[in-house]
CSV table of C-alpha atoms (C1' of nucleotides) in Angstrom, one decimal:
chain,number,residue,atom,x,y,z
X,14,MET,CA,198.0,114.3,158.2
X,15,GLU,CA,197.5,110.8,159.5
X,16,LYS,CA,198.3,109.5,163.0
X,17,LYS,CA,201.7,107.9,163.5
X,18,LEU,CA,201.8,104.2,162.8
X,19,SER,CA,202.4,101.8,165.6
X,20,VAL,CA,205.3,99.5,165.3
X,21,ALA,CA,203.1,96.5,164.5
X,22,GLU,CA,201.3,98.5,161.8
X,23,ARG,CA,204.6,99.6,160.3
X,24,GLN,CA,205.7,96.0,160.2
X,25,GLU,CA,202.5,94.9,158.5
X,26,VAL,CA,202.9,97.6,155.8
X,27,ASP,CA,206.5,96.5,155.2
X,28,ARG,CA,205.4,92.9,155.0
X,29,GLN,CA,202.8,93.6,152.5
X,30,LEU,CA,205.1,95.8,150.4
X,31,ALA,CA,207.7,93.0,150.3
X,32,VAL,CA,205.2,90.5,149.0
X,33,LEU,CA,203.6,92.9,146.5
X,34,GLN,CA,206.8,94.2,145.0
X,35,ARG,CA,208.1,90.8,144.0
X,36,GLY,CA,208.2,90.1,140.2
X,37,VAL,CA,206.6,93.5,139.4
X,38,ALA,CA,207.8,95.4,136.3
X,39,GLU,CA,206.8,98.8,137.6
X,40,ILE,CA,204.8,100.5,140.3
X,41,LEU,CA,203.7,103.9,139.4
X,42,PRO,CA,204.2,105.7,141.7
X,43,ALA,CA,205.8,103.5,144.3
X,44,ALA,CA,205.3,105.9,147.1
X,45,ASP,CA,201.5,105.9,146.5
X,46,LEU,CA,201.2,102.2,147.0
X,47,GLU,CA,202.8,102.6,150.4
X,48,LYS,CA,200.6,105.4,151.3
X,49,LYS,CA,197.5,103.4,150.4
X,50,LEU,CA,198.7,100.4,152.3
X,51,ILE,CA,199.3,102.5,155.3
X,52,ARG,CA,195.8,103.8,155.2
X,53,SER,CA,194.4,100.3,154.6
X,54,VAL,CA,196.3,98.9,157.6
X,55,LYS,CA,195.3,101.7,159.9
X,56,THR,CA,191.6,101.7,158.9
X,57,GLY,CA,191.3,98.0,158.2
X,58,LYS,CA,189.7,98.8,154.9
X,59,PRO,CA,190.9,96.6,152.1
X,60,LEU,CA,192.3,98.1,148.9
X,61,LYS,CA,190.3,97.7,145.7
X,62,VAL,CA,192.5,96.1,143.1
X,63,LYS,CA,191.2,96.1,139.6
X,64,LEU,CA,192.0,94.0,136.6
X,65,GLY,CA,190.4,94.4,133.1
X,66,LEU,CA,189.6,91.3,131.1
X,67,ASP,CA,189.0,90.9,127.4
X,68,PRO,CA,185.5,89.4,127.0
X,69,SER,CA,186.2,87.5,123.9
X,70,ALA,CA,189.0,85.1,124.9
X,71,PRO,CA,188.1,83.3,128.1
X,72,ASP,CA,190.9,80.8,127.8
X,73,ILE,CA,193.3,81.5,130.6
X,74,HIS,CA,196.9,80.5,130.0
X,75,ILE,CA,199.9,80.8,132.2
X,76,GLY,CA,200.8,84.1,130.7
X,77,HIS,CA,197.7,85.5,132.4
X,78,THR,CA,198.6,83.9,135.6
X,79,VAL,CA,201.5,86.3,136.0
X,80,VAL,CA,199.0,89.0,136.8
X,81,LEU,CA,196.5,86.7,138.5
X,82,ASN,CA,199.1,85.4,141.0
X,83,LYS,CA,199.7,89.0,141.9
X,84,LEU,CA,196.0,89.5,142.5
X,85,ARG,CA,196.0,86.4,144.6
X,86,GLN,CA,198.8,87.9,146.8
X,87,PHE,CA,196.7,91.0,147.3
X,88,GLN,CA,193.8,88.8,148.4
X,89,ASP,CA,196.0,86.9,150.8
X,90,LEU,CA,196.9,90.2,152.3
X,91,GLY,CA,193.2,90.9,152.8
X,92,HIS,CA,192.5,93.1,149.8
X,93,LEU,CA,189.6,93.0,147.4
X,94,VAL,CA,189.9,92.2,143.7
X,95,GLN,CA,187.6,93.8,141.1
X,96,LEU,CA,187.5,92.0,137.8
X,97,VAL,CA,186.1,94.0,135.0
X,98,ILE,CA,184.9,92.1,132.0
X,99,GLY,CA,185.1,94.6,129.1
X,100,ASP,CA,181.9,93.5,127.4
X,101,PHE,CA,181.3,97.1,126.3
X,102,THR,CA,184.9,97.9,125.5
X,103,GLY,CA,185.1,94.7,123.5
X,104,ARG,CA,182.7,96.2,120.9
X,105,ILE,CA,185.3,98.7,120.0
X,106,GLY,CA,188.4,96.5,119.9
X,107,ASP,CA,191.6,97.3,121.7
X,108,PRO,CA,194.0,98.9,119.3
X,109,THR,CA,196.9,97.4,121.3
X,110,GLY,CA,199.0,95.4,119.0
X,111,LYS,CA,197.4,94.1,115.9
X,112,SER,CA,194.1,95.8,115.2
X,113,GLU,CA,191.6,93.5,114.0
X,114,THR,CA,188.0,94.3,114.2
X,115,ARG,CA,186.4,92.1,116.7
X,116,LYS,CA,183.0,90.6,116.3
X,117,GLN,CA,180.4,92.0,118.6
X,118,LEU,CA,179.4,89.6,121.3
X,119,THR,CA,175.8,89.0,122.1
X,120,GLU,CA,174.6,89.3,125.7
X,121,ASP,CA,174.4,85.6,126.1
X,122,GLU,CA,177.9,85.0,124.8
X,123,VAL,CA,179.2,87.6,127.3
X,124,LYS,CA,177.4,85.8,130.1
X,125,GLU,CA,178.7,82.5,129.0
X,126,ASN,CA,182.3,83.9,128.7
X,127,ALA,CA,182.0,85.5,132.1
X,128,GLN,CA,181.0,82.2,133.6
X,129,SER,CA,183.8,80.5,131.8
X,130,TYR,CA,186.2,83.1,133.2
X,131,ALA,CA,185.0,82.6,136.7
X,132,ASP,CA,185.4,78.9,136.5
X,133,GLN,CA,189.0,79.3,135.5
X,134,LEU,CA,190.0,82.3,137.5
X,135,PHE,CA,188.9,80.8,140.8
X,136,LEU,CA,191.5,78.1,140.3
X,137,ILE,CA,193.8,80.9,141.3
X,138,LEU,CA,191.8,83.7,142.9
X,139,ASP,CA,189.8,83.6,146.2
X,140,ARG,CA,186.2,83.7,145.3
X,141,GLU,CA,185.3,85.3,148.6
X,142,LYS,CA,187.4,88.4,147.9
X,143,THR,CA,186.5,88.8,144.2
X,144,GLU,CA,183.9,91.0,142.5
X,145,ILE,CA,183.1,90.6,138.9
X,146,HIS,CA,181.8,93.5,136.9
X,147,LEU,CA,180.6,94.0,133.4
X,148,ASN,CA,181.7,97.4,132.2
X,149,SER,CA,178.6,97.9,130.0
X,150,ARG,CA,176.8,98.5,133.3
X,151,TRP,CA,178.2,102.0,133.6
X,152,LEU,CA,179.5,102.6,130.0
X,153,SER,CA,176.3,101.9,128.1
X,154,SER,CA,174.4,104.6,129.9
X,155,LEU,CA,176.8,107.4,129.2
X,156,ASP,CA,175.2,110.0,126.9
X,157,PHE,CA,177.0,112.0,124.4
X,158,SER,CA,177.6,115.0,126.6
X,159,ALA,CA,179.1,112.7,129.2
X,160,ILE,CA,181.3,111.2,126.6
X,161,VAL,CA,182.4,114.6,125.3
X,162,ASP,CA,183.1,115.6,128.9
X,163,LEU,CA,185.2,112.5,129.4
X,164,ALA,CA,187.1,113.1,126.1
X,165,ALA,CA,187.9,116.6,127.3
X,166,LYS,CA,189.9,115.3,130.1
X,167,THR,CA,192.8,114.3,127.9
X,168,THR,CA,194.4,115.6,124.8
X,169,VAL,CA,195.3,114.3,121.4
X,170,ALA,CA,199.0,114.9,122.1
X,171,ARG,CA,198.7,112.8,125.1
X,172,MET,CA,197.0,110.0,123.2
X,173,LEU,CA,199.7,110.1,120.6
X,174,GLU,CA,202.2,109.4,123.3
X,175,ARG,CA,201.0,105.9,123.4
X,176,ASP,CA,203.5,103.7,121.7
X,177,ASP,CA,201.4,102.0,119.1
X,178,PHE,CA,199.4,105.2,118.3
X,179,SER,CA,202.6,107.1,117.8
X,180,LYS,CA,204.1,104.3,115.6
X,181,ARG,CA,201.0,104.1,113.5
X,182,TYR,CA,200.8,107.9,113.2
X,183,HIS,CA,204.4,108.3,112.1
X,184,SER,CA,204.3,105.5,109.7
X,185,GLY,CA,201.1,106.9,108.1
X,186,GLN,CA,198.8,104.1,109.2
X,187,ALA,CA,195.2,104.9,110.1
X,188,ILE,CA,194.1,105.6,113.6
X,189,SER,CA,190.3,105.8,114.0
X,190,VAL,CA,189.0,108.3,116.4
X,191,HIS,CA,187.0,105.7,118.3
X,192,GLU,CA,190.3,104.0,119.2
X,193,PHE,CA,191.0,106.9,121.4
X,194,PHE,CA,188.0,105.9,123.4
X,195,TYR,CA,189.4,102.6,124.4
X,196,PRO,CA,191.9,103.9,127.0
X,197,LEU,CA,189.3,106.4,128.1
X,198,MET,CA,186.8,103.7,128.7
X,199,GLN,CA,189.2,101.6,130.6
X,200,GLY,CA,190.1,104.6,132.7
X,201,TYR,CA,186.5,105.3,133.3
X,202,ASP,CA,186.1,101.8,134.6
X,203,SER,CA,188.5,102.8,137.4
X,204,VAL,CA,186.4,105.8,138.1
X,205,ALA,CA,183.2,103.8,138.2
X,206,LEU,CA,184.7,101.3,140.7
X,207,GLU,CA,186.8,103.8,142.6
X,208,SER,CA,189.8,101.5,142.2
X,209,ASP,CA,192.9,101.9,144.4
X,210,VAL,CA,195.2,99.9,142.3
X,211,GLU,CA,195.1,98.6,138.7
X,212,LEU,CA,197.1,95.7,137.4
X,213,GLY,CA,198.1,94.8,133.9
X,214,GLY,CA,200.9,93.7,131.6
X,215,THR,CA,203.6,96.2,130.7
X,216,ASP,CA,201.9,96.6,127.4
X,217,GLN,CA,198.9,98.1,129.2
X,218,THR,CA,200.8,100.9,130.9
X,219,PHE,CA,199.2,103.7,128.9
X,220,ASN,CA,195.7,102.5,129.4
X,221,LEU,CA,196.3,102.0,133.1
X,222,LEU,CA,197.7,105.5,133.5
X,223,MET,CA,194.6,106.9,131.9
X,224,GLY,CA,192.5,105.7,134.8
X,225,ARG,CA,195.0,107.5,137.1
X,226,GLN,CA,194.6,110.6,135.0
X,227,LEU,CA,190.8,110.6,135.0
X,228,GLN,CA,190.1,109.9,138.6
X,229,PRO,CA,191.0,113.3,140.0
X,230,HIS,CA,188.6,114.9,137.6
X,231,TYR,CA,185.9,112.9,139.3
X,232,ASP,CA,187.0,113.8,142.8
X,233,GLN,CA,188.8,110.5,143.4
X,234,GLU,CA,192.3,109.7,144.6
X,235,GLU,CA,194.4,108.4,141.7
X,236,GLN,CA,194.9,104.7,141.5
X,237,VAL,CA,198.3,103.1,141.7
X,238,ILE,CA,199.5,101.3,138.6
X,239,MET,CA,201.3,98.0,138.8
X,240,THR,CA,202.5,96.4,135.7
X,241,MET,CA,203.7,92.8,135.4
X,242,PRO,CA,206.3,91.6,132.9
X,243,LEU,CA,204.9,89.9,129.8
X,244,ILE,CA,206.0,86.3,129.5
X,245,GLU,CA,207.3,84.8,126.3
X,246,GLY,CA,205.5,81.8,125.0
X,247,LEU,CA,206.8,78.3,124.0
X,248,ASP,CA,208.8,79.7,121.1
X,249,GLY,CA,210.7,81.8,123.6
X,250,VAL,CA,210.4,85.0,121.5
X,251,LYS,CA,206.9,86.2,121.2
X,252,LYS,CA,204.5,87.1,124.0
X,253,MET,CA,202.4,84.2,125.1
X,254,SER,CA,199.1,84.4,123.5
X,255,LYS,CA,196.3,82.2,122.4
X,256,SER,CA,196.3,83.5,118.8
X,257,LEU,CA,200.0,82.7,118.4
X,258,GLY,CA,199.4,79.2,119.7
X,259,ASN,CA,202.4,79.4,121.9
X,260,TYR,CA,200.6,79.1,125.2
X,261,ILE,CA,200.1,76.7,128.0
X,262,GLY,CA,196.4,76.7,129.1
X,263,ILE,CA,195.7,76.2,132.7
X,264,GLN,CA,192.9,73.9,131.9
X,265,GLU,CA,194.9,71.7,129.6
X,266,GLN,CA,195.6,68.1,130.5
X,267,ALA,CA,198.3,67.4,133.0
X,268,SER,CA,200.4,65.7,130.3
X,269,GLU,CA,200.1,68.7,128.0
X,270,ILE,CA,201.1,71.2,130.6
X,271,TYR,CA,204.1,69.1,131.5
X,272,GLY,CA,205.1,68.5,128.0
X,273,LYS,CA,204.6,72.0,126.8
X,274,SER,CA,206.7,73.2,129.8
X,275,MET,CA,209.5,70.9,128.7
X,276,SER,CA,209.5,72.5,125.3
X,277,ILE,CA,210.3,76.0,126.4
X,278,PRO,CA,213.8,77.2,125.5
X,279,ASP,CA,216.4,76.8,128.3
X,280,ASP,CA,216.9,80.6,128.6
X,281,LEU,CA,213.3,81.1,129.6
X,282,MET,CA,213.3,78.7,132.5
X,283,VAL,CA,214.3,81.2,135.2
X,284,LYS,CA,211.7,83.7,134.1
X,285,TYR,CA,209.0,81.0,134.2
X,286,TYR,CA,210.2,80.0,137.7
X,287,GLU,CA,210.0,83.5,138.8
X,288,LEU,CA,206.7,84.6,137.3
X,289,VAL,CA,204.4,81.6,137.0
X,290,THR,CA,205.3,79.4,139.8
X,291,ASP,CA,204.9,80.1,143.5
X,292,ILE,CA,208.3,78.9,144.7
X,293,SER,CA,210.0,80.8,147.4
X,294,LEU,CA,212.6,83.5,146.7
X,295,GLU,CA,215.3,81.3,148.4
X,296,LYS,CA,214.5,78.3,146.1
X,297,LEU,CA,214.5,80.6,143.1
X,298,GLY,CA,217.9,81.8,144.1
X,299,GLU,CA,219.1,78.2,144.4
X,300,VAL,CA,217.9,77.3,140.9
X,301,LYS,CA,219.5,80.4,139.4
X,302,LYS,CA,222.8,79.7,141.1
X,303,GLY,CA,222.7,76.0,140.2
X,304,LEU,CA,222.2,76.7,136.5
X,305,ALA,CA,224.8,79.4,136.4
X,306,GLU,CA,227.4,77.2,138.1
X,307,GLY,CA,226.5,74.1,136.1
X,308,THR,CA,225.7,72.1,139.2
X,309,LEU,CA,222.1,71.9,138.3
X,310,HIS,CA,221.4,70.1,135.0
X,311,PRO,CA,219.2,72.3,132.8
X,312,ARG,CA,217.0,69.3,132.0
X,313,ASP,CA,216.4,68.5,135.6
X,314,ALA,CA,215.7,72.1,136.3
X,315,LYS,CA,213.1,72.1,133.5
X,316,MET,CA,211.6,68.9,134.6
X,317,ALA,CA,211.2,70.4,138.1
X,318,LEU,CA,209.6,73.4,136.6
X,319,ALA,CA,207.2,71.3,134.5
X,320,HIS,CA,206.4,69.3,137.5
X,321,GLN,CA,205.7,72.3,139.6
X,322,LEU,CA,203.4,73.9,137.0
X,323,THR,CA,201.5,70.7,136.4
X,324,ALA,CA,201.0,70.3,140.2
X,325,MET,CA,199.7,73.8,140.5
X,326,TYR,CA,196.7,73.0,138.3
X,327,HIS,CA,196.3,69.3,138.6
X,328,GLY,CA,197.8,68.3,142.0
X,329,GLU,CA,200.9,66.4,142.9
X,330,ALA,CA,199.6,63.0,141.8
X,331,ALA,CA,198.8,64.1,138.3
X,332,ALA,CA,202.2,65.8,138.1
X,333,GLU,CA,203.9,62.6,139.0
X,334,GLU,CA,202.0,60.7,136.4
X,335,ALA,CA,202.7,63.3,133.7
X,336,GLU,CA,206.4,63.2,134.5
X,337,ALA,CA,206.5,59.4,134.4
X,338,GLY,CA,204.7,59.5,131.1
X,339,PHE,CA,207.1,62.0,129.7
X,340,LYS,CA,210.1,59.9,130.7
X,341,ARG,CA,208.6,56.8,129.2
X,342,VAL,CA,208.0,58.4,125.9
X,343,PHE,CA,210.9,60.8,125.5
X,344,GLN,CA,213.7,59.4,127.6
X,345,GLU,CA,213.1,55.7,127.3
X,346,ARG,CA,211.6,56.1,123.9
X,347,SER,CA,208.9,53.6,124.8
X,348,LEU,CA,205.2,53.8,124.4
X,349,PRO,CA,202.9,56.1,126.3
X,350,GLN,CA,200.2,54.5,128.4
X,351,ASP,CA,197.1,56.0,126.9
X,352,ILE,CA,197.3,55.3,123.2
X,353,PRO,CA,194.0,56.3,121.4
X,354,ALA,CA,192.3,53.3,119.9
X,355,VAL,CA,191.0,53.9,116.4
X,356,PRO,CA,188.7,51.5,114.6
X,357,ILE,CA,189.5,50.5,111.1
X,358,SER,CA,186.6,49.1,109.1
X,359,SER,CA,187.1,45.8,107.5
X,360,ALA,CA,185.6,47.3,104.3
X,361,ASP,CA,188.8,49.2,103.9
X,362,LEU,CA,190.9,46.0,103.8
X,363,GLU,CA,191.8,43.9,100.9
X,364,ASP,CA,192.8,40.4,101.9
X,365,GLY,CA,193.3,41.7,105.4
X,366,GLU,CA,195.7,44.3,104.2
X,367,ILE,CA,195.7,48.0,103.8
X,368,TRP,CA,198.0,50.4,102.0
X,369,ILE,CA,200.1,52.4,104.5
X,370,VAL,CA,199.2,55.8,103.1
X,371,PRO,CA,195.4,55.7,103.8
X,372,LEU,CA,196.0,53.8,107.0
X,373,LEU,CA,197.9,56.7,108.5
X,374,ALA,CA,195.2,59.1,107.4
X,375,LYS,CA,192.4,57.0,108.8
X,376,LEU,CA,194.2,56.7,112.1
X,377,GLY,CA,194.3,60.5,112.2
X,378,LEU,CA,198.1,60.5,112.5
X,379,VAL,CA,198.6,62.7,109.4
X,380,ALA,CA,197.0,65.7,107.9
X,381,SER,CA,196.6,64.3,104.3
X,382,ASN,CA,197.7,61.4,102.2
X,383,GLY,CA,200.5,63.6,100.9
X,384,ASP,CA,201.6,64.1,104.4
X,385,ALA,CA,201.5,60.4,105.0
X,386,ARG,CA,203.8,59.8,102.0
X,387,ARG,CA,206.2,62.4,103.4
X,388,MET,CA,206.2,60.8,106.8
X,389,VAL,CA,206.9,57.4,105.4
X,390,LYS,CA,209.7,58.8,103.1
X,391,GLN,CA,211.3,60.6,106.0
X,392,GLY,CA,211.4,57.5,108.1
X,393,ALA,CA,209.0,58.7,110.7
X,394,VAL,CA,206.6,55.8,110.6
X,395,LYS,CA,206.8,52.8,112.8
X,396,ILE,CA,204.4,49.9,113.1
X,397,GLY,CA,205.1,48.0,116.2
X,398,GLU,CA,208.9,48.0,116.4
X,399,GLU,CA,209.3,48.0,112.6
X,400,LYS,CA,210.1,51.1,110.7
X,401,VAL,CA,208.1,51.5,107.5
X,402,THR,CA,210.0,53.3,104.7
X,403,ASP,CA,208.2,51.9,101.6
X,404,VAL,CA,205.4,54.2,100.4
X,405,ASP,CA,203.8,51.3,98.6
X,406,ALA,CA,203.8,49.1,101.6
X,407,ARG,CA,200.7,47.1,102.4
X,408,ILE,CA,200.1,46.3,106.0
X,409,ALA,CA,198.4,43.2,107.3
X,410,LEU,CA,196.4,44.6,110.2
X,411,THR,CA,196.0,42.9,113.5
X,412,GLU,CA,193.9,43.9,116.5
X,413,GLY,CA,195.9,46.1,118.9
X,414,MET,CA,198.6,47.0,116.4
X,415,ILE,CA,200.5,50.1,117.4
X,416,VAL,CA,201.2,52.7,114.7
X,417,GLN,CA,203.5,55.6,115.4
X,418,VAL,CA,204.3,58.7,113.4
X,419,GLY,CA,207.2,60.8,114.6
X,420,LYS,CA,208.0,60.9,118.3
X,421,ARG,CA,204.7,61.9,119.7
X,422,LYS,CA,201.8,60.5,117.6
X,423,PHE,CA,200.5,57.1,118.3
X,424,ALA,CA,197.4,55.1,117.5
X,425,LYS,CA,196.2,51.6,118.3
X,426,VAL,CA,194.3,49.7,115.6
X,427,THR,CA,191.0,48.1,116.5
X,428,MET,CA,189.1,46.2,114.0
X,429,GLY,CA,185.7,47.7,113.3
X,430,SER,CA,183.1,46.1,111.1
U,30,G,C1',184.4,115.2,96.6
U,31,G,C1',189.5,114.5,94.1
U,32,A,C1',194.3,111.8,93.4
U,33,G,C1',197.1,107.6,94.2
U,34,G,C1',198.7,102.7,96.5
U,35,G,C1',197.4,97.7,97.6
U,36,A,C1',194.9,92.5,97.9
U,37,U,C1',200.1,86.2,96.5
U,38,A,C1',200.2,79.6,100.3
U,39,G,C1',199.1,79.6,108.2
U,40,C,C1',201.7,84.6,108.6
U,41,G,C1',205.3,88.2,106.5
U,42,A,C1',207.1,89.0,101.7
U,43,A,C1',209.2,88.3,96.2
U,44,G,C1',207.5,87.5,91.4
U,45,U,C1',204.8,91.8,86.6
U,46,G,C1',203.1,86.8,79.8
U,47,G,C1',205.9,80.6,79.3
U,48,C,C1',211.8,78.0,83.2
U,49,C,C1',205.5,79.3,88.8
U,50,A,C1',202.6,74.8,93.0
U,51,A,C1',205.1,80.2,92.9
U,52,A,C1',212.0,82.8,95.7
U,53,C,C1',213.0,84.1,100.7
U,54,G,C1',212.0,84.6,106.1
U,55,C,C1',208.9,83.0,110.3
U,56,A,C1',205.7,79.3,112.1
U,57,G,C1',204.8,74.0,111.5
U,58,C,C1',206.3,68.7,110.6
U,59,A,C1',210.2,64.9,110.2
U,60,G,C1',215.2,62.9,110.6
U,61,A,C1',220.1,63.2,112.9
U,62,C,C1',222.4,64.6,117.2
U,63,U,C1',221.5,65.6,122.3
U,64,G,C1',220.7,67.2,127.9
U,65,U,C1',214.1,67.5,127.0
U,66,A,C1',209.3,68.4,122.8
U,67,A,C1',216.2,73.2,124.5
U,68,A,C1',220.2,74.4,120.9
U,69,U,C1',222.4,73.0,116.2
U,70,C,C1',222.4,70.6,111.4
U,71,U,C1',219.5,68.3,107.3
U,72,G,C1',215.0,67.4,104.7
U,73,C,C1',209.8,68.4,104.0
U,74,C,C1',206.1,72.0,104.1
U,75,G,C1',198.3,72.8,98.3
U,76,G,C1',195.6,68.2,96.9
U,77,C,C1',195.6,63.4,94.6
U,78,U,C1',195.0,56.9,92.4
U,79,C,C1',202.4,61.0,93.0
U,80,U,C1',208.5,60.0,87.8
U,81,G,C1',202.3,62.1,86.4
U,82,C,C1',197.7,64.7,87.2
U,83,C,C1',194.3,68.4,89.5
U,84,U,C1',193.0,73.0,92.1
U,85,U,C1',195.4,77.7,93.9
U,86,C,C1',198.0,84.2,93.5
U,87,G,C1',190.8,89.4,96.4
U,88,U,C1',185.8,88.1,93.1
U,89,A,C1',183.7,87.6,88.2
U,90,G,C1',184.5,87.8,83.1
U,91,G,C1',187.9,88.6,78.8
U,92,U,C1',192.6,88.7,75.6
U,93,U,C1',196.3,84.8,74.4
U,94,C,C1',198.8,78.6,71.9
U,95,G,C1',199.9,80.0,77.1
U,96,A,C1',198.1,84.7,82.7
U,97,A,C1',199.8,85.4,89.7
U,98,U,C1',201.5,88.5,85.6
U,99,C,C1',197.7,92.1,80.2
U,100,C,C1',192.3,94.1,79.7
U,101,U,C1',187.2,95.1,81.9
U,102,A,C1',183.9,95.2,85.9
U,103,C,C1',183.2,94.4,91.0
U,104,U,C1',184.5,93.9,96.4
U,105,C,C1',187.6,95.1,100.4
U,106,C,C1',191.8,97.8,102.6
U,107,C,C1',195.2,101.9,103.0
U,108,U,C1',197.4,106.8,102.1
U,109,C,C1',197.4,111.9,100.5
U,110,C,C1',194.7,116.5,99.1
U,111,A,C1',189.9,119.0,100.1
RNA sequence: GGAGGGAUAGCGAAGUGGCCAAACGCAGCAGACUGUAAAUCUGCCGGCUCUGCCUUCGUAGGUUCGAAUCCUACUCCCUCCA
């Protein structure tokens, strides 16, 4: 048994625990985390904290940041982050959720994606305390007997406990044998890296536990599992994901981050505050209380959230500007500052005039001519201050004319030749 | 190896000879309202030279005055039995 902790060491462990427990869905098992932290504090050896990344989608959105922020906290406490890019795993396709066969990535694409990941991740993570690994390094060299050996460490019954496997099994949907290897491979990553902790979304619980189950077979101490809540996207219902298009990318423009943040349902605000911003627990409490008691206007709370998020990725100045732009367009209903200028060729004009329908299409404000007609009929089109409701209208173009469709789409006409 | 089920608009899902550019739901867009691009309500939601025309219902042929609907072949997906 270990030596008794000094008072200072005990305090340090408690401090770390307090930080790490915030906003977490589950720690499995909680006691093990404490045990590992105690050892780390005593020996000065950092914990190895692993996160697996999908190799095919290197677009980081704020849904990912829930986990990344937690990793950053580990780093700030002196621990080491191991990022695993599942380049090998990606060839099989994670059966989690919708199973669609993924296209196999070439080595170059993987490298490119890894670089792209790095660029984005280091907006949040500390480069000095981060290792990046490709799991093909250890997985591609396993031979068949090693694989059989690995597969023998778990059972079919255990596999079928996994939520989506069990659902598919009972509803008579196909489960390919190779899909069972996905959790095994992810678990083996932990073995290869001797991870102390693995993070993931709550939907990853099963896969994360697999690493924990495998490690003792390879004479390693089991890793601790930390799952983070999944965050709903802009629609407020479905998990934020790129494929659903309901996400806020951390590399998006400041005005986009601000605007998209403003479009989340009110009910989601507190969760966003809690999981994707770094405001203090006290402030979080104030916001919650203010909203509950009606002393804080939901709009103001959301604007503060949007501001905060924008500032995290673009800095305070850009956040100010995005906020001013938002107010200008949506609250004062006036024009934004940066209206794209689109050239219209004089060849398209007849006597200096052009029909409204093709004009909107040429300006890129509508998807098709039919769409243009619809917009006009619905009263969505404005030229300058004038609303245009006549589908047959012919417009006398002038340089710098502002054309607006709906609330958000603007274009400025410039005369090309 | 055998038997069966399926492929419909961005997604899900009706439709089984004419009333089908195709119900309905979701997503999307617009308008009204507002507290914001929240919520709610209303409308739109294949293309076009738009009271009409053109191209779509896995792919290619065929039957018919007329096909998403019937026939033939093919492709892909799924299930069950062995």
